[in-house]
Amino acid sequence: MRGLGDSKPSELMDNMLSLLGDHKPCFLFRQLFMQQLPDNVRASLANSTCTDYRALAQEADKLFIAAQQHHYSLTNHERFTAESDEIEETGKRQSGPTVASASAGPRDPQLFITDDNSGRCFLVDTGAQVSVIPATPFDKIAGPSGLPLHAANGTPIQTYGSRNLQLSFNNRLYLAKLIIADVKRPLLGADFFRNHNLLVDLRGQRLIEADTFLTSPCSVGKSAVTQLAPIEAHSNRFRKILQEFPSIFQPTFSSAAVKHGVQHFIPTSCPPVHAHSRRLHPDKLADAKREFLQMEEMGNRAARGLHLSTLFRKKMEAGAPAVTIVVLMTLQLQTATPSRTSMISHHNWKGKRSFPR
């Protein structure tokens, strides 16, 4: 997918439909089309219920043109404000721009430098992170390779590998690694100037070598087709993955909502859940004796409370077994109200003559 580039969304839609041929668009077709649009147009079309793809592209055209006109009106407003301030100071107004310079596109002068070997005119763009060269038809036939670049309006630009070229500026040779991209004009980015320690002199319209102070003259022009001001190369594939899951960088102090309805709670406003008193198994009784004797040796005291089932050591007369462990559920309140456990036991044992062991 070449991306939007300098074309309109409707032209992109026609290109995508022509690639399908006789096949019908699948459910991913709309998503692929939306990914090629600028962020402001994509946000406006997010809630669109249009099912016809060509109608959706026409709606995207209106939003795309409106966004460009808004940017153009802001540029004109700043220019007219500067001219009005100049009229108030000098009392005169400068002559209007020529027809060639009044064409659509960027109006700020741009710096260009010509390669003596190939005759290519490179745009000097310090805002671009990488240097690019237009792809040839043979490069496009081979297909894109590598991660795409991003233009100033946010649209992706396909890349077709890289190429090492020897550039000659003012009889000095520079080795440059240029990325082959789907662009219309070659440009030199910050990577080229950083590798060769070159300084860009905008006022003097030249490139200066910081080591030798030798200069290479440049030319000034206005380009209406170059829209690659801040090119950003996403060479790290992990960065794209992290952008898809931004929530992992947002700290949260609340537990995630569980998918089941099971809740664990301990009621404390009523008597605890209990079982009838019964004799322990000899093995379990021996384990209980061992554990509680160890706790007594450590100096632990038996607790008191409604929600406790206490095992304690009972004092016996002479000749009785040395140690007897019994289960006692006590409720010591300020009132003389009997505990619920004793009431239940009395109700179960009343009138009985035989008891289970």
CSV table of C-alpha atoms in Angstrom, one decimal:
chain,number,residue,atom,x,y,z
A,1,MET,CA,0.0,0.0,0.0
A,2,ARG,CA,1.5,3.3,-1.1
A,3,GLY,CA,-0.4,5.4,1.3
A,4,LEU,CA,-2.2,8.7,0.7
A,5,GLY,CA,0.8,10.8,-0.2
A,6,ASP,CA,-0.2,13.8,-2.3
A,7,SER,CA,-3.4,12.2,-3.6
A,8,LYS,CA,-7.0,12.6,-2.4
A,9,PRO,CA,-8.8,9.9,-0.4
A,10,SER,CA,-11.1,9.2,-3.3
A,11,GLU,CA,-8.1,8.5,-5.6
A,12,LEU,CA,-6.7,6.2,-2.9
A,13,MET,CA,-10.0,4.4,-2.8
A,14,ASP,CA,-10.1,3.9,-6.6
A,15,ASN,CA,-6.6,2.5,-6.4
A,16,MET,CA,-7.5,0.1,-3.7
A,17,LEU,CA,-10.7,-1.1,-5.5
A,18,SER,CA,-8.8,-1.6,-8.7
A,19,LEU,CA,-6.3,-3.8,-6.9
A,20,LEU,CA,-9.2,-6.1,-5.7
A,21,GLY,CA,-10.3,-6.9,-9.2
A,22,ASP,CA,-13.3,-9.2,-9.2
A,23,HIS,CA,-13.0,-9.9,-5.5
A,24,LYS,CA,-15.3,-8.2,-3.0
A,25,PRO,CA,-13.9,-6.1,-0.2
A,26,CYS,CA,-13.6,-8.0,3.1
A,27,PHE,CA,-14.2,-6.6,6.6
A,28,LEU,CA,-10.5,-5.4,6.8
A,29,PHE,CA,-10.9,-3.2,3.7
A,30,ARG,CA,-12.4,-0.3,5.6
A,31,GLN,CA,-9.8,-0.5,8.3
A,32,LEU,CA,-6.9,-0.5,5.8
A,33,PHE,CA,-8.4,2.6,4.1
A,34,MET,CA,-8.8,4.4,7.4
A,35,GLN,CA,-5.2,3.8,8.3
A,36,GLN,CA,-3.9,5.6,5.3
A,37,LEU,CA,-5.8,8.8,6.1
A,38,PRO,CA,-4.5,11.7,8.3
A,39,ASP,CA,-5.3,11.7,12.0
A,40,ASN,CA,-7.8,14.5,11.9
A,41,VAL,CA,-9.7,13.0,8.9
A,42,ARG,CA,-9.6,9.5,10.5
A,43,ALA,CA,-11.0,10.9,13.8
A,44,SER,CA,-13.9,12.6,12.0
A,45,LEU,CA,-14.8,9.4,10.1
A,46,ALA,CA,-14.6,7.1,13.1
A,47,ASN,CA,-18.4,7.4,13.8
A,48,SER,CA,-19.5,7.4,10.2
A,49,THR,CA,-22.2,4.8,9.4
A,50,CYS,CA,-21.6,4.9,5.6
A,51,THR,CA,-21.4,1.4,4.1
A,52,ASP,CA,-20.6,2.4,0.5
A,53,TYR,CA,-16.9,2.7,0.1
A,54,ARG,CA,-16.9,5.4,-2.6
A,55,ALA,CA,-19.4,7.5,-0.6
A,56,LEU,CA,-17.0,7.2,2.3
A,57,ALA,CA,-14.1,8.3,0.2
A,58,GLN,CA,-16.1,11.4,-1.0
A,59,GLU,CA,-16.8,12.3,2.6
A,60,ALA,CA,-13.1,11.9,3.4
A,61,ASP,CA,-12.3,14.2,0.5
A,62,LYS,CA,-14.5,17.0,2.0
A,63,LEU,CA,-12.8,16.7,5.4
A,64,PHE,CA,-9.4,16.5,3.8
A,65,ILE,CA,-10.0,19.7,1.7
A,66,ALA,CA,-11.5,21.5,4.6
A,67,ALA,CA,-8.5,20.7,6.7
A,68,GLN,CA,-6.1,22.0,4.0
A,69,GLN,CA,-8.2,25.2,3.6
A,70,HIS,CA,-8.1,25.8,7.3
A,71,HIS,CA,-4.3,25.5,7.3
A,72,TYR,CA,-4.1,27.8,4.2
A,73,SER,CA,-6.4,30.4,5.8
A,74,LEU,CA,-4.2,30.5,8.9
A,75,THR,CA,-1.1,31.0,6.8
A,76,ASN,CA,-2.7,33.9,4.9
A,77,HIS,CA,-3.9,35.5,8.1
A,78,GLU,CA,-0.4,35.5,9.4
A,79,ARG,CA,1.0,37.0,6.1
A,80,PHE,CA,-1.7,39.7,5.9
A,81,THR,CA,-1.1,40.6,9.6
A,82,ALA,CA,2.6,41.1,8.8
A,83,GLU,CA,1.8,43.2,5.8
A,84,SER,CA,-0.6,45.4,7.7
A,85,ASP,CA,2.0,46.0,10.3
A,86,GLU,CA,4.5,47.0,7.6
A,87,ILE,CA,2.0,49.4,6.0
A,88,GLU,CA,1.5,51.1,9.4
A,89,GLU,CA,5.3,51.5,9.8
A,90,THR,CA,6.3,52.6,6.2
A,91,GLY,CA,3.0,53.8,4.7
A,92,LYS,CA,3.7,51.6,1.6
A,93,ARG,CA,2.8,48.1,0.7
A,94,GLN,CA,5.1,45.8,-1.2
A,95,SER,CA,4.1,44.4,-4.6
A,96,GLY,CA,2.1,41.1,-4.6
A,97,PRO,CA,3.7,37.8,-5.4
A,98,THR,CA,4.0,36.6,-9.0
A,99,VAL,CA,1.8,33.9,-10.4
A,100,ALA,CA,4.5,31.3,-10.1
A,101,SER,CA,5.1,31.9,-6.4
A,102,ALA,CA,1.4,32.2,-5.6
A,103,SER,CA,0.7,28.6,-6.6
A,104,ALA,CA,-0.5,26.1,-4.0
A,105,GLY,CA,2.1,24.7,-1.6
A,106,PRO,CA,4.7,25.9,0.9
A,107,ARG,CA,5.6,29.6,0.4
A,108,ASP,CA,8.7,29.7,2.6
A,109,PRO,CA,12.0,29.6,0.6
A,110,GLN,CA,13.8,26.3,0.7
A,111,LEU,CA,17.5,25.5,0.3
A,112,PHE,CA,18.7,23.1,-2.5
A,113,ILE,CA,22.1,21.7,-3.4
A,114,THR,CA,23.0,20.0,-6.7
A,115,ASP,CA,25.1,16.9,-7.0
A,116,ASP,CA,27.9,17.4,-9.5
A,117,ASN,CA,28.0,13.6,-10.4
A,118,SER,CA,24.3,12.9,-11.1
A,119,GLY,CA,22.9,16.4,-11.5
A,120,ARG,CA,20.2,15.7,-8.9
A,121,CYS,CA,18.9,18.7,-6.9
A,122,PHE,CA,18.6,17.7,-3.2
A,123,LEU,CA,16.5,19.5,-0.8
A,124,VAL,CA,18.4,20.5,2.4
A,125,ASP,CA,16.0,19.6,5.1
A,126,THR,CA,17.4,19.6,8.7
A,127,GLY,CA,14.0,18.7,10.1
A,128,ALA,CA,14.1,15.3,8.4
A,129,GLN,CA,15.7,12.5,10.4
A,130,VAL,CA,16.8,10.5,7.3
A,131,SER,CA,17.9,11.2,3.7
A,132,VAL,CA,15.7,9.8,1.0
A,133,ILE,CA,15.8,9.4,-2.8
A,134,PRO,CA,12.8,8.7,-5.1
A,135,ALA,CA,12.1,5.1,-6.0
A,136,THR,CA,12.4,4.0,-9.6
A,137,PRO,CA,9.8,1.9,-11.4
A,138,PHE,CA,12.1,-1.1,-11.0
A,139,ASP,CA,12.2,-0.5,-7.2
A,140,LYS,CA,8.4,-0.4,-7.1
A,141,ILE,CA,8.1,-3.6,-9.1
A,142,ALA,CA,10.3,-5.4,-6.6
A,143,GLY,CA,7.9,-4.3,-3.8
A,144,PRO,CA,8.3,-2.4,-0.5
A,145,SER,CA,10.8,-3.6,2.0
A,146,GLY,CA,11.5,-2.3,5.5
A,147,LEU,CA,9.4,-0.1,7.8
A,148,PRO,CA,7.6,2.8,6.2
A,149,LEU,CA,8.4,6.5,6.9
A,150,HIS,CA,5.9,9.1,8.0
A,151,ALA,CA,5.2,12.4,6.2
A,152,ALA,CA,4.4,15.7,7.8
A,153,ASN,CA,0.7,15.1,7.6
A,154,GLY,CA,1.0,11.7,9.3
A,155,THR,CA,0.5,9.5,6.2
A,156,PRO,CA,2.9,6.6,5.8
A,157,ILE,CA,5.4,6.5,2.9
A,158,GLN,CA,6.6,3.1,1.6
A,159,THR,CA,10.3,2.4,1.4
A,160,TYR,CA,12.2,0.1,-1.0
A,161,GLY,CA,15.4,-0.5,0.8
A,162,SER,CA,18.5,1.8,0.7
A,163,ARG,CA,21.2,2.8,-1.7
A,164,ASN,CA,24.8,4.0,-1.2
A,165,LEU,CA,25.7,7.0,-3.4
A,166,GLN,CA,28.8,9.1,-3.7
A,167,LEU,CA,27.7,12.8,-3.8
A,168,SER,CA,30.0,15.6,-5.0
A,169,PHE,CA,29.4,19.1,-3.8
A,170,ASN,CA,31.9,21.8,-4.9
A,171,ASN,CA,34.5,19.2,-5.8
A,172,ARG,CA,34.3,17.4,-2.5
A,173,LEU,CA,33.0,13.8,-2.2
A,174,TYR,CA,30.5,12.6,0.4
A,175,LEU,CA,29.3,9.0,0.9
A,176,ALA,CA,25.6,9.0,1.7
A,177,LYS,CA,23.3,6.1,2.5
A,178,LEU,CA,19.9,7.1,1.1
A,179,ILE,CA,16.6,5.4,1.8
A,180,ILE,CA,14.6,4.6,-1.4
A,181,ALA,CA,11.1,5.9,-0.7
A,182,ASP,CA,7.9,6.7,-2.6
A,183,VAL,CA,8.7,10.5,-2.8
A,184,LYS,CA,8.9,13.0,-5.7
A,185,ARG,CA,12.1,14.8,-4.7
A,186,PRO,CA,15.4,13.7,-3.1
A,187,LEU,CA,16.4,15.3,0.1
A,188,LEU,CA,19.3,15.3,2.6
A,189,GLY,CA,18.3,14.9,6.2
A,190,ALA,CA,19.9,15.3,9.6
A,191,ASP,CA,21.7,11.9,9.3
A,192,PHE,CA,23.7,13.1,6.4
A,193,PHE,CA,24.8,16.4,8.0
A,194,ARG,CA,25.6,14.7,11.3
A,195,ASN,CA,27.8,12.0,9.7
A,196,HIS,CA,29.8,14.5,7.7
A,197,ASN,CA,29.9,17.2,10.3
A,198,LEU,CA,28.2,19.8,8.0
A,199,LEU,CA,26.6,23.0,9.2
A,200,VAL,CA,23.6,24.6,7.3
A,201,ASP,CA,24.0,28.4,6.8
A,202,LEU,CA,20.5,29.6,5.8
A,203,ARG,CA,21.5,33.2,5.6
A,204,GLY,CA,24.6,32.6,3.6
A,205,GLN,CA,22.9,29.8,1.5
A,206,ARG,CA,25.7,27.3,1.9
A,207,LEU,CA,26.9,24.2,3.6
A,208,ILE,CA,30.0,24.6,5.9
A,209,GLU,CA,32.3,21.8,6.9
A,210,ALA,CA,32.9,22.3,10.7
A,211,ASP,CA,36.4,20.8,10.5
A,212,THR,CA,37.9,22.7,7.6
A,213,PHE,CA,35.4,25.6,7.2
A,214,LEU,CA,35.1,24.9,3.5
A,215,THR,CA,31.8,25.8,2.0
A,216,SER,CA,29.5,24.4,-0.7
A,217,PRO,CA,27.1,26.9,-2.3
A,218,CYS,CA,23.4,26.2,-2.4
A,219,SER,CA,20.4,27.7,-4.2
A,220,VAL,CA,17.1,28.9,-2.9
A,221,GLY,CA,13.8,27.9,-4.4
A,222,LYS,CA,10.2,27.2,-3.6
A,223,SER,CA,8.7,23.8,-4.0
A,224,ALA,CA,5.0,23.2,-4.1
A,225,VAL,CA,5.2,19.4,-4.0
A,226,THR,CA,7.6,18.7,-1.1
A,227,GLN,CA,5.6,17.8,2.0
A,228,LEU,CA,8.3,15.9,3.9
A,229,ALA,CA,9.3,18.4,6.5
A,230,PRO,CA,9.7,16.3,9.6
A,231,ILE,CA,10.3,12.7,8.3
A,232,GLU,CA,10.4,10.2,11.2
A,233,ALA,CA,11.8,6.8,10.7
A,234,HIS,CA,10.4,4.1,13.0
A,235,SER,CA,13.4,1.8,12.9
A,236,ASN,CA,12.5,0.2,16.3
A,237,ARG,CA,9.7,-2.4,15.8
A,238,PHE,CA,9.1,-2.5,19.6
A,239,ARG,CA,8.0,1.1,19.6
A,240,LYS,CA,5.0,0.3,17.4
A,241,ILE,CA,4.0,-2.5,19.7
A,242,LEU,CA,4.2,-0.3,22.7
A,243,GLN,CA,2.0,2.3,21.0
A,244,GLU,CA,-0.7,-0.3,20.5
A,245,PHE,CA,-0.8,-1.0,24.2
A,246,PRO,CA,-0.4,2.3,26.0
A,247,SER,CA,-2.2,1.1,29.2
A,248,ILE,CA,0.9,-0.8,30.4
A,249,PHE,CA,2.6,2.6,31.0
A,250,GLN,CA,-0.3,3.9,33.0
A,251,PRO,CA,-0.1,2.8,36.7
A,252,THR,CA,-3.4,1.6,38.3
A,253,PHE,CA,-4.0,1.0,41.9
A,254,SER,CA,-7.3,-0.8,41.6
A,255,SER,CA,-7.6,-4.5,41.0
A,256,ALA,CA,-8.8,-5.6,37.6
A,257,ALA,CA,-12.5,-6.6,37.4
A,258,VAL,CA,-12.9,-10.4,37.6
A,259,LYS,CA,-15.0,-12.2,35.1
A,260,HIS,CA,-16.8,-14.5,37.6
A,261,GLY,CA,-19.3,-13.6,40.3
A,262,VAL,CA,-17.7,-15.5,43.2
A,263,GLN,CA,-17.0,-13.4,46.3
A,264,HIS,CA,-15.1,-14.3,49.4
A,265,PHE,CA,-16.3,-12.8,52.7
A,266,ILE,CA,-16.2,-13.5,56.4
A,267,PRO,CA,-19.4,-12.5,58.2
A,268,THR,CA,-18.8,-10.9,61.6
A,269,SER,CA,-22.3,-9.6,62.5
A,270,CYS,CA,-23.6,-13.1,63.5
A,271,PRO,CA,-22.4,-16.2,65.2
A,272,PRO,CA,-19.9,-18.1,63.2
A,273,VAL,CA,-20.7,-21.2,61.1
A,274,HIS,CA,-20.2,-24.2,63.3
A,275,ALA,CA,-20.5,-27.9,63.5
A,276,HIS,CA,-21.8,-30.1,66.3
A,277,SER,CA,-19.4,-31.3,68.9
A,278,ARG,CA,-17.9,-34.6,68.2
A,279,ARG,CA,-14.9,-36.7,69.1
A,280,LEU,CA,-11.8,-36.3,67.0
A,281,HIS,CA,-10.1,-39.1,65.1
A,282,PRO,CA,-7.2,-40.4,67.2
A,283,ASP,CA,-4.6,-39.2,64.6
A,284,LYS,CA,-6.1,-35.8,64.4
A,285,LEU,CA,-6.4,-35.6,68.2
A,286,ALA,CA,-2.7,-36.4,68.5
A,287,ASP,CA,-1.8,-33.7,66.0
A,288,ALA,CA,-4.0,-31.2,67.8
A,289,LYS,CA,-2.3,-32.0,71.1
A,290,ARG,CA,1.1,-31.6,69.7
A,291,GLU,CA,0.4,-28.2,68.1
A,292,PHE,CA,-1.3,-26.7,71.0
A,293,LEU,CA,1.3,-28.0,73.5
A,294,GLN,CA,3.9,-26.3,71.3
A,295,MET,CA,2.0,-23.1,71.4
A,296,GLU,CA,1.7,-23.2,75.2
A,297,GLU,CA,5.4,-23.8,75.5
A,298,MET,CA,6.0,-20.7,73.4
A,299,GLY,CA,3.9,-18.7,75.8
A,300,ASN,CA,0.8,-18.1,73.6
A,301,ARG,CA,-2.4,-17.4,75.6
A,302,ALA,CA,-5.8,-18.8,74.7
A,303,ALA,CA,-7.9,-16.1,73.0
A,304,ARG,CA,-11.5,-15.2,73.9
A,305,GLY,CA,-14.2,-14.2,71.5
A,306,LEU,CA,-17.4,-15.2,69.7
A,307,HIS,CA,-15.7,-16.4,66.6
A,308,LEU,CA,-13.2,-18.7,68.4
A,309,SER,CA,-13.2,-22.4,69.0
A,310,THR,CA,-10.6,-22.8,71.8
A,311,LEU,CA,-8.6,-25.9,72.6
A,312,PHE,CA,-7.3,-25.7,76.1
A,313,ARG,CA,-5.5,-27.9,78.8
A,314,LYS,CA,-7.9,-29.1,81.5
A,315,LYS,CA,-6.8,-29.5,85.1
A,316,MET,CA,-7.4,-33.1,86.3
A,317,GLU,CA,-7.4,-34.7,89.7
A,318,ALA,CA,-4.7,-37.1,90.9
A,319,GLY,CA,-4.8,-40.4,89.2
A,320,ALA,CA,-6.5,-38.9,86.1
A,321,PRO,CA,-4.8,-38.8,82.7
A,322,ALA,CA,-2.0,-36.2,82.6
A,323,VAL,CA,-3.3,-34.2,79.6
A,324,THR,CA,-6.8,-34.0,78.2
A,325,ILE,CA,-7.6,-31.8,75.2
A,326,VAL,CA,-11.3,-30.8,74.9
A,327,VAL,CA,-13.1,-28.5,72.6
A,328,LEU,CA,-14.8,-25.5,74.3
A,329,MET,CA,-16.7,-22.8,72.5
A,330,THR,CA,-17.2,-20.0,74.9
A,331,LEU,CA,-19.0,-16.7,74.7
A,332,GLN,CA,-18.2,-14.3,77.5
A,333,LEU,CA,-20.4,-11.3,77.4
A,334,GLN,CA,-21.2,-8.7,79.9
A,335,THR,CA,-24.8,-10.0,80.1
A,336,ALA,CA,-25.8,-13.4,81.4
A,337,THR,CA,-27.3,-14.5,78.1
A,338,PRO,CA,-26.3,-18.1,77.3
A,339,SER,CA,-24.3,-18.7,74.1
A,340,ARG,CA,-26.0,-19.9,71.0
A,341,THR,CA,-23.8,-23.0,70.9
A,342,SER,CA,-24.9,-24.1,74.4
A,343,MET,CA,-28.5,-23.5,73.5
A,344,ILE,CA,-28.2,-25.6,70.4
A,345,SER,CA,-26.4,-28.4,72.3
A,346,HIS,CA,-29.1,-28.3,75.0
A,347,HIS,CA,-31.8,-28.6,72.4
A,348,ASN,CA,-30.2,-31.5,70.7
A,349,TRP,CA,-29.4,-33.5,73.9
A,350,LYS,CA,-32.7,-32.9,75.8
A,351,GLY,CA,-34.5,-36.1,76.6
A,352,LYS,CA,-31.7,-38.3,75.0
A,353,ARG,CA,-30.3,-41.3,76.8
A,354,SER,CA,-27.7,-42.5,74.3
A,355,PHE,CA,-25.1,-40.2,72.7
A,356,PRO,CA,-22.9,-40.8,69.6
A,357,ARG,CA,-19.2,-41.2,70.2
